[in-house]
Coordinates of C-alpha atoms in Angstrom, one line a residue:
M23 CA 220.2 65.5 95.9
V24 CA 223.9 64.6 95.1
R25 CA 227.7 65.9 94.7
P26 CA 229.5 63.6 92.5
W27 CA 232.5 63.9 95.2
C28 CA 231.0 63.1 97.9
Q29 CA 231.7 59.5 99.3
H30 CA 228.5 58.9 100.7
C31 CA 226.3 60.4 97.9
K32 CA 228.8 57.1 95.8
E33 CA 228.0 54.6 98.2
L34 CA 223.6 55.9 97.7
A35 CA 223.8 55.3 93.7
P36 CA 223.7 51.4 93.3
V37 CA 220.9 51.3 96.2
Y38 CA 218.9 54.3 94.7
E39 CA 219.3 52.9 91.2
G40 CA 217.9 49.1 92.9
V41 CA 214.9 51.4 94.3
A42 CA 214.1 52.7 90.9
E43 CA 214.0 48.6 89.3
I44 CA 211.7 47.6 92.2
V45 CA 209.5 51.0 92.1
K46 CA 208.6 50.3 88.1
E47 CA 208.6 46.0 89.0
R48 CA 205.7 47.2 91.8
N49 CA 203.9 49.6 89.8
I50 CA 204.4 51.6 93.4
P51 CA 202.7 55.5 92.5
V52 CA 206.0 57.7 92.2
R53 CA 209.0 59.3 90.3
L54 CA 212.9 58.6 91.1
G55 CA 214.9 61.7 90.2
Q56 CA 218.7 62.8 90.8
I57 CA 220.0 66.8 91.1
D58 CA 223.4 67.0 90.9
A59 CA 224.4 70.2 93.4
T60 CA 227.2 70.6 92.3
V61 CA 225.7 71.9 88.4
E62 CA 222.4 73.0 89.7
A63 CA 223.7 75.1 92.9
D64 CA 220.7 77.7 92.6
L65 CA 218.0 74.9 92.6
A66 CA 219.7 73.1 95.7
K67 CA 219.8 76.1 97.6
Q68 CA 215.8 77.0 97.0
L69 CA 215.6 73.3 98.1
N70 CA 217.1 74.2 101.3
V71 CA 219.4 71.0 100.9
A72 CA 222.3 71.4 103.8
A73 CA 223.5 68.1 103.6
Y74 CA 224.5 65.3 100.6
P75 CA 223.0 62.9 99.9
T76 CA 219.8 63.8 100.9
I77 CA 216.4 62.3 99.4
H78 CA 213.3 64.3 99.5
L79 CA 209.6 63.1 98.6
Y80 CA 207.6 65.8 96.9
I81 CA 203.9 65.2 97.0
N82 CA 201.0 66.2 94.7
G83 CA 203.5 69.0 93.7
D84 CA 204.2 71.2 96.9
T85 CA 207.8 71.7 96.7
D86 CA 207.9 73.8 99.9
N87 CA 206.6 71.0 102.3
P88 CA 209.0 67.8 101.5
E89 CA 209.2 64.8 103.1
E90 CA 212.8 63.8 103.8
Y91 CA 214.0 60.7 104.4
E92 CA 215.8 59.6 107.5
G93 CA 216.3 56.0 107.5
S94 CA 218.9 53.7 106.8
R95 CA 220.1 53.6 103.6
E96 CA 219.0 50.2 101.9
T97 CA 217.2 49.3 99.5
P98 CA 214.5 47.3 101.3
E99 CA 214.2 50.2 103.3
L100 CA 213.9 52.7 100.9
V101 CA 211.2 50.9 99.2
A102 CA 209.3 49.8 102.3
W103 CA 209.2 53.6 103.0
L104 CA 208.1 54.8 99.6
K105 CA 205.1 52.3 99.4
H106 CA 203.7 53.5 102.6
M107 CA 204.0 57.4 101.9
T108 CA 202.3 56.2 98.3
S109 CA 199.7 54.1 99.9
P110 CA 196.0 55.7 100.2
S111 CA 194.7 56.2 103.3
T112 CA 191.3 56.6 105.2
P113 CA 189.8 57.9 107.9
V114 CA 188.8 56.4 111.5
D115 CA 184.7 56.5 111.0
I116 CA 183.5 57.8 114.5
N117 CA 179.4 56.6 114.9
D118 CA 179.2 57.7 118.7
I119 CA 181.0 59.9 121.7
K120 CA 182.9 57.2 123.3
A121 CA 184.6 56.1 120.4
A122 CA 185.7 60.1 119.9
N123 CA 186.8 60.3 123.2
D124 CA 188.5 57.4 123.1
I125 CA 190.7 58.3 120.1
I126 CA 191.4 61.5 121.1
N127 CA 192.7 60.1 124.5
D128 CA 195.3 58.0 122.6
N129 CA 196.1 60.2 119.7
N130 CA 196.8 63.5 118.8
V131 CA 193.6 63.8 116.1
V132 CA 192.5 65.4 113.3
M133 CA 188.6 65.4 113.1
G134 CA 186.7 66.0 110.5
F135 CA 183.0 66.8 111.0
F136 CA 180.9 66.1 107.9
T137 CA 177.4 65.1 107.9
D138 CA 178.0 66.0 103.8
V139 CA 180.7 63.6 102.9
N140 CA 180.6 65.2 98.8
S141 CA 181.2 68.7 100.0
Y142 CA 184.3 70.2 98.5
K143 CA 185.9 70.9 102.1
A144 CA 184.7 67.3 103.1
M145 CA 187.1 66.2 99.3
V146 CA 190.1 68.2 100.5
F147 CA 190.1 67.0 104.3
M148 CA 189.8 63.3 102.3
E149 CA 192.4 64.3 100.4
V150 CA 195.3 65.6 103.0
V151 CA 194.5 61.7 105.2
S152 CA 196.8 60.7 102.6
Y153 CA 198.8 63.7 101.6
V154 CA 200.2 64.1 105.4
K155 CA 200.2 60.7 106.8
A156 CA 204.1 60.9 107.8
Y157 CA 203.2 63.6 110.7
D158 CA 202.1 61.0 112.8
V159 CA 198.8 61.8 113.6
T160 CA 195.3 59.8 113.5
F161 CA 192.4 61.1 111.4
G162 CA 188.6 60.5 112.1
L163 CA 185.1 61.4 110.6
I164 CA 182.6 61.9 112.2
T165 CA 179.1 62.1 110.3
D166 CA 176.3 62.0 113.5
I167 CA 175.7 65.5 113.9
A168 CA 174.3 64.6 117.4
V169 CA 177.9 63.4 118.3
M170 CA 179.2 66.7 116.9
K171 CA 177.1 69.0 119.3
D172 CA 178.0 66.8 122.0
M173 CA 182.1 67.6 121.3
G174 CA 180.8 71.3 120.9
V175 CA 181.7 71.3 117.1
D176 CA 179.7 72.6 113.9
D177 CA 178.9 70.7 110.9
N178 CA 181.5 71.3 107.9
E179 CA 184.8 72.1 110.4
I180 CA 188.1 70.4 111.0
V181 CA 189.6 70.3 114.3
V182 CA 193.0 69.2 115.4
F183 CA 193.1 67.1 119.5
K184 CA 195.9 67.6 121.2
N185 CA 197.3 66.7 124.8
K186 CA 194.0 63.8 125.2
G187 CA 191.7 66.3 124.3
N188 CA 193.0 69.3 126.4
S189 CA 193.8 71.6 123.3
R190 CA 192.2 71.7 120.3
D191 CA 192.9 74.0 117.0
Q192 CA 190.1 74.6 114.8
Y193 CA 191.0 75.4 111.2
K194 CA 190.0 78.4 109.7
G195 CA 192.2 79.1 106.9
E196 CA 191.4 78.9 102.9
V197 CA 190.1 75.3 101.9
T198 CA 193.2 73.9 99.7
L199 CA 195.5 70.8 100.1
K200 CA 198.5 72.6 100.6
A201 CA 196.9 75.0 103.5
L202 CA 195.2 72.5 105.5
A203 CA 198.2 69.9 105.2
S204 CA 200.6 73.2 106.7
F205 CA 197.9 73.8 110.0
I206 CA 197.9 70.3 110.3
R207 CA 201.7 69.7 110.3
H208 CA 202.7 72.5 112.7
S209 CA 199.1 72.2 114.6
K210 CA 200.6 68.6 116.0
L211 CA 203.6 70.9 117.7
P212 CA 203.0 72.6 121.4
L213 CA 202.7 76.3 120.9
V214 CA 206.7 76.4 122.2
V215 CA 208.5 73.6 120.6
D216 CA 211.3 72.0 122.5
F217 CA 214.7 72.1 119.8
T218 CA 216.0 68.7 119.1
D219 CA 217.6 67.2 116.2
D220 CA 213.5 65.7 115.6
T221 CA 211.8 68.8 116.0
A222 CA 214.6 71.3 113.7
S223 CA 213.8 69.4 110.2
I224 CA 210.0 70.4 111.1
L225 CA 211.3 73.7 112.3
F226 CA 213.8 75.0 109.2
D227 CA 212.2 73.3 106.4
G228 CA 208.1 74.2 107.5
H229 CA 206.0 76.9 105.4
I230 CA 206.8 79.1 108.8
K231 CA 210.2 81.2 108.3
R232 CA 210.0 83.2 111.6
H233 CA 211.0 81.8 114.6
A234 CA 211.3 83.2 118.0
F235 CA 213.6 81.5 120.2
L236 CA 214.0 81.2 124.1
F237 CA 217.2 80.5 125.8
A238 CA 217.1 78.9 129.3
D239 CA 217.9 76.8 131.9
H240 CA 215.4 75.0 132.5
L241 CA 216.8 74.2 136.2
S242 CA 217.1 78.3 136.8
E243 CA 214.8 80.0 139.8
G244 CA 211.9 81.8 137.9
F245 CA 212.0 79.5 134.8
A246 CA 208.4 78.1 135.3
D247 CA 207.2 81.9 135.4
I248 CA 209.4 82.7 131.9
L249 CA 208.3 79.1 130.2
K250 CA 204.7 80.6 130.9
E251 CA 205.1 84.5 129.8
F252 CA 206.5 82.8 126.4
E253 CA 203.9 80.4 125.9
E254 CA 201.1 83.0 126.1
T255 CA 203.0 85.1 123.9
A256 CA 203.2 82.5 121.5
E257 CA 199.2 82.3 121.1
L258 CA 199.2 85.0 119.9
F259 CA 201.4 84.8 117.0
K260 CA 200.1 81.4 116.3
G261 CA 200.7 80.6 112.3
R262 CA 202.7 83.5 112.1
V263 CA 205.7 82.4 114.4
L264 CA 207.2 79.5 115.8
F265 CA 208.0 79.9 119.4
V266 CA 211.0 77.3 120.4
F267 CA 212.9 76.7 124.0
I268 CA 216.3 75.8 123.8
E269 CA 218.4 74.4 126.6
A270 CA 221.2 76.6 127.4
T271 CA 222.9 73.8 129.6
L272 CA 222.6 70.7 126.9
K273 CA 225.7 69.9 125.8
D274 CA 224.3 69.0 122.2
N275 CA 222.9 72.9 122.2
F276 CA 226.2 74.4 122.9
R277 CA 227.0 75.2 119.2
V278 CA 223.5 76.7 118.9
L279 CA 224.3 78.9 121.2
E280 CA 228.2 79.8 119.8
Y281 CA 226.0 80.7 116.4
F282 CA 223.9 83.0 118.2
Q283 CA 227.3 84.5 119.9
L284 CA 225.2 83.7 123.9
Y285 CA 227.1 83.4 126.8
D286 CA 226.1 82.1 130.0
S287 CA 225.4 85.6 131.4
D288 CA 223.3 86.6 128.4
I289 CA 221.3 83.7 129.9
P290 CA 218.0 83.5 130.1
T291 CA 217.2 85.9 126.5
V292 CA 215.3 85.7 123.6
R293 CA 216.0 86.2 119.8
V294 CA 213.9 86.1 116.8
V295 CA 215.1 84.6 113.2
Q296 CA 213.6 85.0 110.2
S297 CA 215.0 82.9 107.0
L298 CA 213.1 84.3 104.1
E299 CA 214.7 83.1 100.5
G300 CA 217.7 81.5 102.0
D301 CA 218.8 84.5 103.6
M302 CA 218.7 84.3 107.3
K303 CA 218.5 87.5 109.9
I304 CA 218.8 87.3 113.7
Y305 CA 217.4 90.5 115.4
K306 CA 218.2 90.7 119.3
P307 CA 216.0 93.0 121.9
K308 CA 217.6 96.5 122.5
V309 CA 216.5 96.2 125.7
L310 CA 214.9 93.1 127.4
E311 CA 215.1 93.8 131.2
K312 CA 212.3 90.9 131.9
I313 CA 211.3 87.6 129.8
S314 CA 207.1 89.0 130.0
R315 CA 204.2 88.4 127.7
E316 CA 204.3 92.3 127.2
N317 CA 208.0 92.6 126.3
V318 CA 208.4 89.7 124.0
E319 CA 205.3 90.2 122.0
E320 CA 206.3 94.1 121.8
F321 CA 209.7 92.7 120.5
V322 CA 208.8 90.3 118.0
N323 CA 206.0 93.0 116.7
Q324 CA 208.9 95.1 116.0
C325 CA 210.7 92.4 114.3
L326 CA 207.9 91.8 112.1
E327 CA 207.5 95.4 111.6
G328 CA 210.5 95.9 110.4
K329 CA 211.5 98.5 113.4
I330 CA 214.4 96.6 114.6
M331 CA 217.3 96.2 112.4
S332 CA 219.0 92.6 112.0
Q333 CA 222.0 92.2 113.9
H334 CA 225.4 92.1 112.5
E335 CA 227.3 90.7 114.7
S336 CA 231.5 91.1 113.8
E337 CA 234.3 89.6 115.7
P338 CA 237.1 92.5 117.2
I339 CA 239.2 93.4 114.4
P340 CA 242.9 91.3 115.0
E341 CA 245.6 93.3 115.0
G342 CA 248.3 93.1 111.6
W343 CA 244.9 91.0 110.0
F344 CA 245.3 93.1 106.5
D345 CA 249.3 92.2 107.0
K346 CA 249.2 88.2 106.7
P347 CA 248.9 86.4 103.4
V348 CA 245.2 85.2 104.4
K349 CA 243.7 87.6 105.6
V350 CA 241.4 87.3 109.0
L351 CA 238.6 88.5 108.2
V352 CA 235.3 89.8 110.5
G353 CA 231.9 91.5 109.8
R354 CA 233.3 95.0 110.5
T355 CA 236.4 94.1 107.5
F356 CA 234.8 92.0 105.3
H357 CA 233.4 94.3 102.5
E358 CA 236.6 96.0 103.0
V359 CA 238.5 93.6 101.4
V360 CA 235.8 91.8 98.9
R361 CA 234.2 95.2 97.6
N362 CA 236.1 97.9 97.9
S363 CA 239.7 96.4 97.9
G364 CA 239.8 96.4 93.8
V365 CA 241.3 93.2 93.2
N366 CA 239.7 89.9 93.3
A367 CA 239.5 87.9 96.4
L368 CA 238.9 84.4 97.3
V369 CA 237.8 83.8 101.2
G370 CA 237.2 80.7 103.1
F371 CA 234.1 80.8 105.1
L372 CA 235.0 78.0 108.1
G373 CA 233.1 76.8 111.5
P374 CA 235.0 76.1 114.6
S375 CA 235.4 72.1 115.4
C376 CA 235.6 70.9 111.8
R377 CA 238.4 69.0 110.7
L378 CA 237.8 70.1 106.6
C379 CA 237.6 73.7 108.0
E380 CA 241.1 72.8 109.6
K381 CA 242.2 71.6 106.2
L382 CA 241.0 74.6 104.1
D383 CA 242.9 77.0 106.2
K384 CA 246.2 75.4 105.3
L385 CA 244.7 75.4 101.7
L386 CA 244.7 79.0 102.2
E387 CA 248.1 79.5 103.3
E388 CA 249.4 77.6 100.2
L389 CA 247.7 79.3 97.8
A390 CA 248.1 82.3 99.2
E391 CA 252.3 81.3 98.7
K392 CA 251.7 80.1 95.2
Y393 CA 249.4 83.5 93.9
K394 CA 251.8 86.0 96.1
D395 CA 252.9 87.2 92.9
N396 CA 249.5 88.1 91.2
N397 CA 248.1 91.4 91.9
D398 CA 244.4 90.7 90.7
I399 CA 244.0 88.4 93.9
V400 CA 244.0 88.5 97.9
F401 CA 242.9 85.5 99.8
G402 CA 240.7 85.6 103.2
K403 CA 239.4 83.7 106.0
I404 CA 236.5 84.8 108.4
D405 CA 234.5 82.5 111.0
A406 CA 230.8 82.3 109.4
T407 CA 229.4 81.3 112.8
A408 CA 230.7 84.4 114.9
N409 CA 230.3 87.0 111.9
Q410 CA 227.1 88.1 110.2
L411 CA 226.6 89.0 106.7
Y412 CA 223.7 90.3 105.6
D413 CA 224.2 89.7 101.7
I414 CA 226.3 86.7 102.2
V415 CA 224.0 83.1 102.2
V416 CA 226.9 80.4 103.8
D417 CA 224.9 76.9 102.9
E418 CA 228.1 74.5 105.0
F419 CA 230.9 74.6 106.2
P420 CA 233.5 74.9 104.9
S421 CA 232.4 77.1 101.9
V422 CA 234.7 78.7 99.5
K423 CA 233.8 81.8 97.5
L424 CA 235.5 83.7 95.0
F425 CA 234.4 88.1 95.1
M426 CA 235.0 89.2 91.5
Q427 CA 235.6 92.6 90.8
I428 CA 233.8 92.9 87.7
D429 CA 230.4 93.7 87.9
N430 CA 230.6 92.4 92.2
R431 CA 230.0 88.6 90.8
V432 CA 230.4 85.6 92.6
A433 CA 231.5 81.9 92.3
D434 CA 231.4 79.5 94.3
Y435 CA 233.4 76.5 94.5
S436 CA 232.2 73.1 94.9
G437 CA 234.7 70.3 94.2
V438 CA 237.6 68.3 96.1
W439 CA 239.8 70.4 99.0
E440 CA 242.9 70.2 96.8
L441 CA 245.2 72.8 95.9
E442 CA 245.5 71.9 92.4
K443 CA 242.1 71.8 92.0
L444 CA 241.4 75.4 93.8
A445 CA 244.1 77.1 92.0
K446 CA 242.4 75.6 88.7
F447 CA 239.5 77.0 89.7
I448 CA 240.4 80.3 90.7
D449 CA 242.3 80.9 87.2
N450 CA 239.4 79.4 84.9
T451 CA 237.3 81.4 86.6
M452 CA 238.7 84.7 86.5
K453 CA 239.7 83.9 83.1
E454 CA 236.1 83.1 82.4
F455 CA 234.8 86.5 83.9
A456 CA 237.6 88.8 82.1
E457 CA 236.6 87.3 78.7
E458 CA 232.8 87.9 79.2
S459 CA 233.9 91.7 80.9
G460 CA 235.6 91.9 77.2
E461 CA 232.4 91.1 75.5
D462 CA 230.8 93.0 77.4
K463 CA 232.8 96.3 77.0
K464 CA 233.2 95.6 72.8
K465 CA 229.2 95.5 72.9
D466 CA 229.2 98.9 74.4
E467 CA 231.1 100.3 72.3
L468 CA 229.5 99.1 69.4

């Protein structure tokens, strides 16, 4: 997935062409394609693309759980990754209890227990071995009924063993490739996942779209008890809600706390995030005097049952916010300008500590000056990390959206951050929508 004006995308282009040639020469069973996100913006959003360039490998038509390439953008490395990902794999045949224990003690293991390897469930298991090879697990196959009995597992079962065999998850879902692959992918995670760069992609790209976050200081008094209660709650919601721990004192996580508008005085606390169809909603408990299994369970259930409204955080309304050439918007005033002002509104969605956001901030001032005599448009800016907008999805910072009063339409800007380019976008969009509105009006009159 690329954007033509992106420098990294330009650098990747010849590498990707070279990969395509080698893949064809070596008959590696994969097809390569490219999506221009400036043209296919809706598709990029549907595929949860947050940065460019991004390389996703879709296996067996599963668009919900792509494998993302995270290696260097060099032809040999990318070809090697594709070859590994598309090569057939087989599980380890295990014939006695000692061999089973040895492999379980050394790895996270997905074990198939089948006396009949030609059964439907066994064939799905064998297919999933190649399908989830990137998930860093080992697959084993036991066909001896005596070994199954020694391990306390029935025939025709699939079990994930973790923590040297001290934890096991038996698969009880529907027998399909996608369902089993998703189960394996998430079963290898602990009950409570530590939030890191490595786990972030699994959390937000996975099929479980509801997450419960514990924000705490692991060195604080009573943390062990809090984590234990949180883990006990996680067990109750396994497969429905992912439970995540965020170390509140870690510098790398300060931006996350900033997004959730959490301060030192709020810690420890819990939030639930629901991310469905590109719309992320954050829920906070009305009262959470103590982080206990009972309290967290009640809070999560209330979120799942729709008994708690998502929080729409808003900064305080700044004094004189509307009198400035570029309106300083917050959650409470956003719709007053973009939906109820009677004129079109170009809004910049900014984030703190962002060089491009600073550049856009200056460009908005220049645009306001350029269009100061135009009564059909106003300009605004909003800190999108500090103000939640329930009906607006912002994929990246900075972003610019032009809100039209005609049919409440919205146009996203995807060009370079230059004054004339932005001005051309404004003029063309307003002209196009005005012409469409005129045609619709004529049709209505007819």
